Coordinates of C-alpha atoms and ligand atoms in Angstrom, one line a residue:
X23 CA 0.0 0.0 0.0
X24 CA 1.5 3.3 -1.0
X25 CA 0.6 5.4 2.0
X26 CA 3.3 7.8 1.0
X27 CA 1.4 9.0 -2.1
X28 CA 0.3 12.5 -1.6
X29 CA -3.2 11.8 -2.9
X30 CA -3.8 9.2 -0.2
X31 CA -2.7 11.6 2.5
X32 CA -4.9 14.0 4.3
X33 CA -4.9 17.8 3.8
X34 CA -3.0 19.4 6.5
X35 CA -4.9 22.6 6.1
X36 CA -3.9 26.1 4.9
X37 CA -5.0 29.7 5.1
X38 CA -6.5 30.7 1.8
X39 CA -4.5 33.9 1.6
X40 CA -2.0 36.0 3.4
X41 CA -4.8 38.3 4.5
X42 CA -6.5 35.5 6.3
X43 CA -3.2 34.5 8.0
X44 CA -2.7 38.1 9.1
X45 CA -6.2 38.3 10.6
X46 CA -5.7 35.0 12.4
X47 CA -2.3 36.2 13.7
X48 CA -3.7 39.5 14.9
X49 CA -6.6 37.5 16.5
X50 CA -4.1 35.5 18.4
X51 CA -2.0 38.5 19.4
X52 CA -4.8 40.7 20.4
X53 CA -6.1 39.1 23.6
X54 CA -6.9 39.7 27.2
X55 CA -3.3 40.9 27.6
X56 CA -3.9 43.9 25.4
X57 CA -7.1 45.0 27.2
X58 CA -6.4 44.3 30.8
X59 CA -2.6 44.0 31.1
X60 CA -1.0 46.6 28.9
X61 CA -2.8 49.8 30.3
X62 CA -1.7 49.0 33.9
X63 CA 1.8 47.9 33.0
X64 CA 2.3 51.1 31.1
X65 CA 0.9 53.2 33.9
X66 CA 2.9 51.4 36.6
X67 CA 6.2 51.6 34.7
X68 CA 6.7 55.2 33.8
X69 CA 3.5 56.2 32.1
X70 CA 4.4 58.2 29.0
X71 CA 8.0 57.4 29.5
X72 CA 7.2 53.7 29.2
X73 CA 6.7 54.2 25.4
X74 CA 10.5 54.2 25.0
X75 CA 11.3 50.8 26.5
X76 CA 8.1 49.5 24.9
X77 CA 9.2 50.6 21.4
X78 CA 12.7 49.3 22.0
X79 CA 11.2 46.0 23.1
X80 CA 8.8 45.8 20.1
X81 CA 11.4 46.7 17.5
X82 CA 14.5 45.1 19.1
X83 CA 13.0 41.9 20.4
X84 CA 9.3 41.4 19.6
X85 CA 9.4 41.7 15.8
X86 CA 12.7 39.9 15.4
X87 CA 11.5 37.0 17.5
X88 CA 8.1 36.9 15.7
X89 CA 10.1 36.5 12.4
X90 CA 12.1 33.7 13.9
X91 CA 8.8 31.8 14.7
X92 CA 7.5 32.6 11.2
X93 CA 10.7 31.3 9.6
X94 CA 10.6 28.0 11.5
X95 CA 6.9 27.3 10.7
X96 CA 7.1 28.5 7.1
X97 CA 10.3 26.8 6.2
X98 CA 9.6 23.5 7.9
X99 CA 5.9 23.5 7.2
X100 CA 4.8 21.7 10.3
X101 CA 3.3 22.0 13.8
X102 CA 5.8 23.0 16.5
X103 CA 7.1 19.5 17.1
X104 CA 7.3 18.6 13.4
X105 CA 9.0 21.9 12.6
X106 CA 11.6 21.4 15.3
X107 CA 12.1 17.7 14.4
X108 CA 12.7 18.7 10.8
X109 CA 15.2 21.3 11.9
X110 CA 17.0 18.6 14.0
X111 CA 15.5 15.4 15.3
X112 CA 16.8 16.1 18.8
X113 CA 15.0 19.4 19.0
X114 CA 11.5 17.9 18.8
X115 CA 11.0 17.9 22.5
X116 CA 11.0 21.8 22.4
X117 CA 7.9 21.6 20.3
X118 CA 6.1 19.2 22.6
X119 CA 7.0 21.4 25.6
X120 CA 5.2 24.3 23.7
X121 CA 2.3 22.0 23.1
X122 CA 2.0 21.2 26.8
X123 CA 2.1 24.9 27.7
X124 CA -0.6 25.7 25.1
X125 CA -2.9 23.0 26.4
X126 CA -2.6 24.4 29.9
X127 CA -3.2 28.0 28.7
X128 CA -6.2 26.9 26.7
X129 CA -8.0 25.2 29.7
X130 CA -7.9 28.3 31.9
X131 CA -8.2 31.0 29.2
X132 CA -11.6 29.4 28.3
X133 CA -12.7 30.0 31.9
X134 CA -11.9 33.7 31.8
X135 CA -13.8 34.0 28.5
X136 CA -16.8 32.3 30.2
X137 CA -16.7 34.8 33.1
X138 CA -16.6 37.7 30.6
X139 CA -19.6 36.1 28.7
X140 CA -21.5 35.9 31.9
X141 CA -20.6 39.5 32.9
X142 CA -21.8 40.7 29.5
X143 CA -25.2 39.6 30.6
X144 CA -24.8 40.8 34.1
X145 CA -24.1 44.3 32.8
X146 CA -27.5 44.7 31.3
X147 CA -29.1 44.9 34.8
X148 CA -26.0 45.5 36.8
X149 CA -26.5 42.3 38.6
X150 CA -23.5 42.9 40.9
X151 CA -25.4 45.5 42.9
X152 CA -23.5 47.8 45.2
X153 CA -20.6 45.5 46.1
X154 CA -19.0 44.1 42.9
X155 CA -16.1 42.5 44.7
X156 CA -18.3 40.5 47.1
X157 CA -20.5 39.6 44.2
X158 CA -17.6 38.3 42.1
X159 CA -16.1 36.0 44.7
X160 CA -19.1 35.1 46.8
X161 CA -22.2 35.2 44.6
X162 CA -20.8 34.4 41.2
X163 CA -17.6 32.3 41.7
X164 CA -18.6 31.0 45.2
X165 CA -14.9 30.9 45.9
X166 CA -13.9 29.2 49.1
X167 CA -10.5 29.4 50.9
X168 CA -7.5 28.4 48.8
X169 CA -7.6 24.6 48.5
X170 CA -9.3 22.0 46.3
X171 CA -13.1 21.7 46.5
X172 CA -15.2 20.0 44.0
X173 CA -18.6 21.7 44.5
X174 CA -19.8 22.7 41.0
X175 CA -20.9 26.3 40.4
X176 CA -23.6 26.1 37.8
X177 CA -23.4 29.8 36.9
X178 CA -19.8 29.2 35.6
X179 CA -20.4 25.7 34.3
X180 CA -23.0 26.8 31.7
X181 CA -21.1 29.7 30.1
X182 CA -17.9 27.6 30.1
X183 CA -19.8 24.8 28.3
X184 CA -21.0 27.3 25.8
X185 CA -17.4 28.6 25.2
X186 CA -16.1 25.1 24.7
X187 CA -19.1 24.3 22.3
X188 CA -18.0 27.2 20.1
X189 CA -14.3 26.3 20.3
X190 CA -14.8 22.6 19.5
X191 CA -16.9 23.6 16.4
X192 CA -14.3 26.1 15.2
X193 CA -11.5 23.6 15.7
X194 CA -13.4 20.9 13.8
X195 CA -14.1 23.3 10.9
X196 CA -10.4 23.6 10.4
X197 CA -7.7 26.2 9.6
X198 CA -9.5 28.2 6.9
X199 CA -13.2 27.6 7.6
X200 CA -12.9 27.6 11.4
X201 CA -10.0 29.8 12.6
X202 CA -9.6 31.8 9.4
X203 CA -13.3 32.8 9.2
X204 CA -13.6 33.4 12.9
X205 CA -10.8 35.9 12.8
X206 CA -11.8 37.5 9.5
X207 CA -15.3 38.3 10.8
X208 CA -14.6 38.9 14.5
X209 CA -11.5 41.1 14.4
X210 CA -13.4 43.9 12.6
X211 CA -16.3 43.5 15.0
X212 CA -13.8 43.7 17.9
X213 CA -12.2 46.9 16.5
X214 CA -15.5 48.6 16.0
X215 CA -16.9 47.6 19.4
X216 CA -13.7 48.6 21.2
X217 CA -13.5 51.9 19.3
X218 CA -17.1 52.7 20.3
X219 CA -16.1 51.9 23.9
X220 CA -13.1 54.2 23.7
X221 CA -15.3 57.1 22.3
X222 CA -17.8 56.6 25.0
X223 CA -15.1 56.5 27.7
X224 CA -13.5 59.7 26.3
X225 CA -16.7 61.6 26.6
X226 CA -17.2 60.8 30.3
X227 CA -16.4 63.4 32.9
X228 CA -13.0 63.1 34.2
X229 CA -11.6 61.2 31.2
X230 CA -8.8 63.7 30.9
X231 CA -7.6 63.0 34.4
X232 CA -7.3 59.3 33.6
X233 CA -5.3 60.1 30.4
X234 CA -3.0 62.4 32.3
X235 CA -2.3 59.7 34.8
X236 CA -1.5 57.2 32.0
X237 CA 0.6 59.4 29.8
X238 CA 2.4 61.8 32.1
X239 CA 6.0 60.7 31.7
X240 CA 8.1 59.7 34.7
X241 CA 11.5 59.8 33.1
X242 CA 13.3 58.4 36.2
X243 CA 11.6 55.1 35.5
X244 CA 13.9 54.6 32.5
X245 CA 16.8 54.0 34.8
X246 CA 15.1 51.1 36.5
X247 CA 15.8 47.6 35.1
X248 CA 12.4 46.4 36.2
X249 CA 10.7 48.8 33.9
X250 CA 12.6 47.5 30.9
X251 CA 11.8 43.9 32.0
X252 CA 8.1 44.8 32.1
X253 CA 8.3 46.2 28.6
X254 CA 9.9 43.1 27.2
X255 CA 7.6 40.8 29.1
X256 CA 4.5 42.6 27.8
X257 CA 5.7 42.4 24.2
X258 CA 6.5 38.7 24.4
X259 CA 3.2 37.8 25.9
X260 CA 1.2 40.2 23.8
X261 CA 2.6 39.0 20.5
X262 CA 2.0 35.3 21.3
X263 CA 5.6 34.5 20.4
X264 CA 7.9 31.7 21.5
X265 CA 5.4 29.1 22.5
X266 CA 4.3 27.6 19.2
X267 CA 1.4 29.6 18.0
X268 CA 3.2 31.6 15.3
X269 CA 5.2 28.5 14.1
X270 CA 1.9 26.7 13.7
X271 CA 0.1 29.5 11.9
X272 CA 3.1 30.3 9.6
X273 CA 3.1 26.6 8.5
X274 CA -0.3 27.2 6.9
X275 CA 0.8 30.1 4.7
X276 CA 1.5 29.9 1.0
X277 CA 5.1 29.3 0.1
X278 CA 5.5 32.6 -1.8
X279 CA 4.1 34.9 0.9
X280 CA 6.1 37.9 2.1
X281 CA 6.4 36.8 5.7
X282 CA 8.5 39.6 7.1
X283 CA 6.0 42.2 5.7
X284 CA 3.2 40.3 7.4
X285 CA 5.1 40.3 10.7
X286 CA 5.3 44.1 10.6
X287 CA 1.6 44.4 10.0
X288 CA 0.8 42.0 12.9
X289 CA 3.2 43.7 15.3
X290 CA 2.0 47.2 14.7
X291 CA -1.6 46.2 14.6
X292 CA -1.2 44.5 18.0
X293 CA 0.6 47.5 19.5
X294 CA -2.0 49.9 18.0
X295 CA -4.8 48.0 19.7
X296 CA -2.9 47.9 22.9
X297 CA -2.5 51.7 22.9
X298 CA -6.2 52.1 22.1
X299 CA -7.0 49.9 25.1
X300 CA -4.8 52.1 27.3
X301 CA -6.7 55.2 26.2
X302 CA -10.1 53.6 26.7
X303 CA -9.3 52.0 30.1
X304 CA -7.7 55.0 31.6
X305 CA -10.3 57.4 30.3
X306 CA -12.9 55.2 32.1
X307 CA -10.7 55.0 35.2
X308 CA -10.5 58.8 35.2
X309 CA -14.2 59.1 35.2
X310 CA -14.5 56.6 38.0
X311 CA -11.9 58.3 40.2
X312 CA -13.7 61.6 39.8
X313 CA -17.1 60.1 40.5
X314 CA -15.8 58.5 43.7
X315 CA -13.7 61.5 44.7
X316 CA -10.5 59.4 44.7
X317 CA -7.2 59.6 42.9
X318 CA -6.6 57.5 39.7
X319 CA -4.0 55.4 41.5
X320 CA -6.6 54.3 44.0
X321 CA -8.9 52.9 41.4
X322 CA -6.3 51.6 38.8
X323 CA -5.9 47.9 38.6
X324 CA -5.2 45.1 36.1
X325 CA -6.3 41.6 35.2
X326 CA -9.3 40.0 37.0
X327 CA -9.6 43.0 39.4
X328 CA -9.8 45.5 36.6
X329 CA -12.3 43.5 34.5
X330 CA -14.6 42.0 37.2
X331 CA -14.4 44.5 40.0
X332 CA -13.4 47.9 38.8
X333 CA -15.4 47.9 35.5
X334 CA -18.6 46.7 37.2
X335 CA -18.3 49.6 39.7
X336 CA -17.7 52.0 36.9
X337 CA -20.6 50.6 34.8
X338 CA -22.9 51.2 37.7
X339 CA -21.7 54.7 38.1
X340 CA -21.7 55.8 34.4
X341 CA -24.6 57.1 32.4
X342 CA -25.7 54.3 30.0
X343 CA -23.4 51.9 31.9
X344 CA -25.1 48.8 30.4
X345 CA -23.8 49.9 27.0
X346 CA -20.2 50.2 28.3
X347 CA -20.6 46.8 30.0
X348 CA -21.7 45.0 26.9
X349 CA -19.0 46.6 24.7
X350 CA -16.3 45.9 27.3
X351 CA -17.1 42.4 28.1
X352 CA -18.1 41.6 24.5
X353 CA -14.6 42.8 23.5
X354 CA -13.0 40.6 26.1
X355 CA -15.0 37.6 24.8
X356 CA -14.0 38.2 21.2
X357 CA -10.4 39.0 21.9
X358 CA -10.2 36.0 24.1
X359 CA -11.8 33.5 21.7
X360 CA -9.5 34.4 18.8
X361 CA -6.5 33.9 21.1
X362 CA -7.9 30.7 22.6
X363 CA -8.3 29.0 19.2
X364 CA -4.7 29.9 18.4
X365 CA -3.2 28.1 21.4
X366 CA -5.5 25.1 20.9
X367 CA -4.4 24.9 17.3
X368 CA -0.9 24.4 18.5
X369 CA -2.0 21.2 20.2
X370 CA -4.4 20.0 17.4
X371 CA -1.8 20.4 14.6
X372 CA 0.8 18.6 16.6
X373 CA -1.4 15.6 17.3
X374 CA -2.5 15.6 13.7
X375 CA 1.0 15.7 12.3
X376 CA 2.3 13.1 14.7
X377 CA -0.5 10.6 14.2
X378 CA -1.5 11.6 10.6
X379 CA -5.1 12.0 11.7
X380 CA -7.9 13.7 9.8
X381 CA -8.8 17.3 10.8
X382 CA -12.0 16.4 12.5
X383 CA -10.6 13.5 14.4
X384 CA -7.6 15.4 15.6
X385 CA -9.8 18.5 16.5
X386 CA -12.1 16.3 18.6
X387 CA -9.3 14.2 20.1
X388 CA -7.8 17.4 21.5
X389 CA -10.6 19.8 22.2
X390 CA -13.0 17.4 23.8
X391 CA -10.6 16.3 26.5
X392 CA -9.4 19.9 26.9
X393 CA -13.0 20.9 27.4
X394 CA -13.6 18.2 30.0
X395 CA -10.5 19.1 32.0
X396 CA -11.3 22.8 31.8
X397 CA -14.9 22.2 33.0
X398 CA -13.8 19.9 35.8
X399 CA -11.1 22.3 37.1
X400 CA -12.7 25.6 36.6
X401 CA -16.4 25.3 37.3
X402 CA -15.8 24.3 40.9
X403 CA -15.6 26.6 43.8
X404 CA -11.8 26.4 43.8
X405 CA -11.5 27.3 40.1
X406 CA -10.4 30.9 40.7
X407 CA -7.4 29.9 42.8
X408 CA -6.3 27.1 40.5
X409 CA -6.6 29.6 37.6
X410 CA -4.5 32.3 39.3
X411 CA -1.7 29.9 40.2
X412 CA -1.5 28.1 36.8
X413 CA -1.6 31.5 35.0
X414 CA 1.2 32.9 37.0
X415 CA 3.6 29.9 36.7
X416 CA 2.8 29.1 33.1
X417 CA 3.5 32.7 32.0
X418 CA 6.8 32.8 33.8
X419 CA 8.3 29.4 33.7
X420 CA 6.4 28.1 30.8
X421 CA 6.2 30.8 28.1
X422 CA 9.3 32.7 28.9
X423 CA 11.5 29.7 29.7
X424 CA 10.6 27.7 26.6
X425 CA 11.1 30.9 24.5
X426 CA 14.6 31.5 25.8
X427 CA 15.7 27.8 25.7
X428 CA 14.4 27.3 22.1
X429 CA 16.0 30.5 20.9
X430 CA 19.4 29.6 22.4
X431 CA 19.1 26.1 20.9
X432 CA 18.2 27.4 17.4
X433 CA 20.8 30.2 17.4
X434 CA 23.7 28.7 19.2
X435 CA 23.5 24.9 19.3
X436 CA 22.0 24.4 15.8
X437 CA 23.3 27.6 14.3
X438 CA 20.2 27.8 12.2
X439 CA 19.7 31.5 12.0
X440 CA 21.5 32.2 8.6
X441 CA 19.4 29.5 6.9
X442 CA 16.2 30.8 8.4
X443 CA 17.1 34.3 7.4
X444 CA 17.8 33.1 3.8
X445 CA 14.4 31.5 3.8
X446 CA 12.5 34.6 4.8
X447 CA 14.6 36.7 2.5
X448 CA 13.5 34.7 -0.6
X449 CA 10.2 36.5 -0.6
X450 CA 10.3 38.9 2.3
X451 CA 10.1 42.7 1.9
X452 CA 12.4 43.2 4.8
X453 CA 15.9 41.7 4.4
X454 CA 17.3 40.0 7.5
X455 CA 21.0 39.9 8.1
X456 CA 23.6 40.7 10.8
X457 CA 21.3 42.9 12.9
X458 CA 18.7 40.2 13.1
X459 CA 21.3 37.6 14.1
X460 CA 22.5 39.9 16.9
X461 CA 19.0 40.7 18.1
X462 CA 17.7 37.1 18.0
X463 CA 21.0 35.5 19.1
X464 CA 21.9 37.9 21.9
X465 CA 19.6 40.7 22.9
X466 CA 16.3 38.7 23.0
X467 CA 17.7 35.8 25.0
X468 CA 19.5 38.2 27.4
X469 CA 16.3 40.2 28.0
X470 CA 14.3 37.0 28.5
X471 CA 16.9 35.6 30.9
X472 CA 16.9 38.8 32.9
X473 CA 13.1 38.8 33.3
X474 CA 13.1 35.1 34.2
X475 CA 15.7 35.4 36.9
X476 CA 14.0 38.4 38.3
X477 CA 10.7 36.5 38.5
X478 CA 12.4 33.5 40.0
X479 CA 14.0 35.5 42.8
X480 CA 10.7 37.1 43.6
X481 CA 8.9 33.7 43.7
X482 CA 11.5 32.1 45.9
X483 CA 11.6 35.0 48.3
X484 CA 7.9 35.1 48.7
X485 CA 5.4 32.4 47.9
X486 CA 3.2 33.7 45.1
X487 CA 0.1 35.6 46.4
X488 CA 0.4 33.9 49.7
X489 CA -1.0 30.5 48.5
X490 CA -0.2 27.4 50.6
X491 CA 3.0 25.7 49.6
X492 CA 1.4 22.4 48.5
X493 CA -0.9 24.3 46.0
X494 CA 2.0 26.2 44.5
X495 CA 4.1 23.1 44.4
X496 CA 1.6 20.9 42.5
X497 CA -0.2 23.4 40.4
X498 CA 2.5 26.0 39.9
X499 CA 6.0 24.4 39.8
X500 CA 4.4 21.0 39.1
X501 CA 2.6 22.2 36.0
X502 CA 5.6 24.2 34.7
X503 CA 7.9 21.2 35.2
X504 CA 5.3 18.7 34.1
X505 CA 5.2 20.1 30.6
X506 CA 8.9 19.8 30.2
X507 CA 8.8 16.1 31.2
X508 CA 5.8 15.7 28.9
X509 CA 7.8 17.3 26.1
X510 CA 10.7 14.9 26.4
X511 CA 8.4 11.8 26.7
X512 CA 6.3 12.7 23.7
X513 CA 9.3 13.4 21.5
X514 CA 10.4 9.8 22.0
X515 CA 7.3 8.4 20.3
X516 CA 8.0 7.5 16.7
X517 CA 6.5 9.4 13.7
X518 CA 4.3 7.6 11.2
X519 CA 6.2 6.2 8.3
X520 CA 4.4 8.5 5.9
X521 CA 5.6 11.7 7.6
X522 CA 8.8 12.9 5.9
X523 CA 11.2 14.3 8.4
X524 CA 13.3 16.2 5.9
X525 CA 12.5 19.9 5.4
X526 CA 10.4 20.2 2.2
X527 CA 12.7 22.9 0.8
X528 CA 15.7 20.7 1.3
X529 CA 14.3 17.7 -0.6
X530 CA 15.7 17.1 -4.1
X531 CA 12.3 17.9 -5.7
X532 CA 11.9 21.0 -3.5
X533 CA 9.2 22.7 -5.6
X534 CA 6.9 19.7 -5.6
X535 CA 7.7 18.7 -2.1
X536 CA 6.4 22.0 -0.8
X537 CA 3.2 21.7 -2.7
X538 CA 2.8 18.1 -1.5
X539 CA 3.1 19.3 2.1
X540 CA 0.1 21.6 1.5
X541 CA -2.1 18.7 0.5
X542 CA -1.0 16.6 3.3
Ligands
LIG233 N1 -1.3 37.5 23.0 C1 -2.4 37.3 23.9 C2 -2.8 38.6 24.7 O1 -2.2 39.6 24.5 C3 -2.2 36.4 25.0 C4 -2.1 35.0 24.7 C5 -1.6 34.3 25.6 C6 -2.6 34.5 23.6 C7 -1.5 33.0 25.5 C8 -2.6 33.2 23.4 C9 -2.0 32.5 24.4 O2 -3.6 38.5 25.5

């Protein structure tokens, strides 16, 4: 039986055009981090002066690193493990490590989207009443003390099941009809909804005070290493680089596409959205501070606190608050969904490549178990604690660590940068050379290492957020370490005989080989 014949093999999937790829990549990059992380990070780290480290991080580290991911996926035309395996067999475990991280991110990201979905409905009648914080923890999440408790919270279970229903469907529909279409339709909706929110926020009394607080430059901040670390950390997280997403998406792009040009578009679009979010969030915070007779720094917050405590308070306070609520939480849902499918696609494509499965089979084999784990872990009364811990540890010792390790391996141990640059330069509008090698080989790993060590010292000095040691041990360090072990174990499993492990561009019949990969 000639299983190796391209016609008998399954389509791997592809984006129908570079435009769809760009939308999907923006969909992945623009996420909760843009809306609830960036504004506060900028505010805390020098305000207007933060723009300098931020731009340095974007141009010097974010974009060069994004292009490295693109080059790997586009040249080797595989999921993260397959791309690394084609680069060098021994590097495959890096890809599986990324897959493990993405699986973990997916299961808790879905929970946050579910909360936002529920809050979109709560905003209509301001269901949180006079005490949004109590409402969040006691009425809505029914959170107990830190620990593990298996009492199901129906109010979370239902929206979470809905989110997973949508996600399973999108994943089963595939790269173009699922992820591509979702991003193509929803990114414009997100931009319009969010722009409307920003306009509304800017017309509230006190908006200017908020903007002042955000943009007044504190130049002294520029001398603090922590501020630079925050800028690089924000850029890495925000662009979804270094943990498999961009490798996977780039593997679905037509061979003749200008990838470096696409990278610029994605990078600037993501930062543009981030800036817009900063303006919207701080205009709204300015209004709230004024309404409550407080200073902006007393109301400013990020993450869950900003979205589920500060915004509800503000929605209750503002004229036509329900509209603000629906726009804000609706934006979180859309931004979150397009990021969620991107991390899940890392897992689906890896399983599909390794086992040579059909699209629907692989999508279901991955997303149904992910949904079950997510529902079990996060619709219970201990969900919020589990989420907080996994989020913290996976961001630091998952995303950042795998990024720095894989970059060092690619640059120094495999010395693959010149080949990868050549690959992008074939069709790219931006020519990569010495500067790119220096940035990717030295500046980026150095910045990442600095951030990691800094975080490690903080976590060792003081247990994260005061959680009990056993919880941090199992869910935090355990999860971050577990994915490394998983990576090594999975990379030991054999590939199917019909999966070629040479890079398509390096095969004797390169032209045809690349085409064949597309119909795999
Ligand atoms: N880039 C996304 C953001 O800014 C974050 C993200 C994290 C996306 C993890 C996918 C996975 O929010």
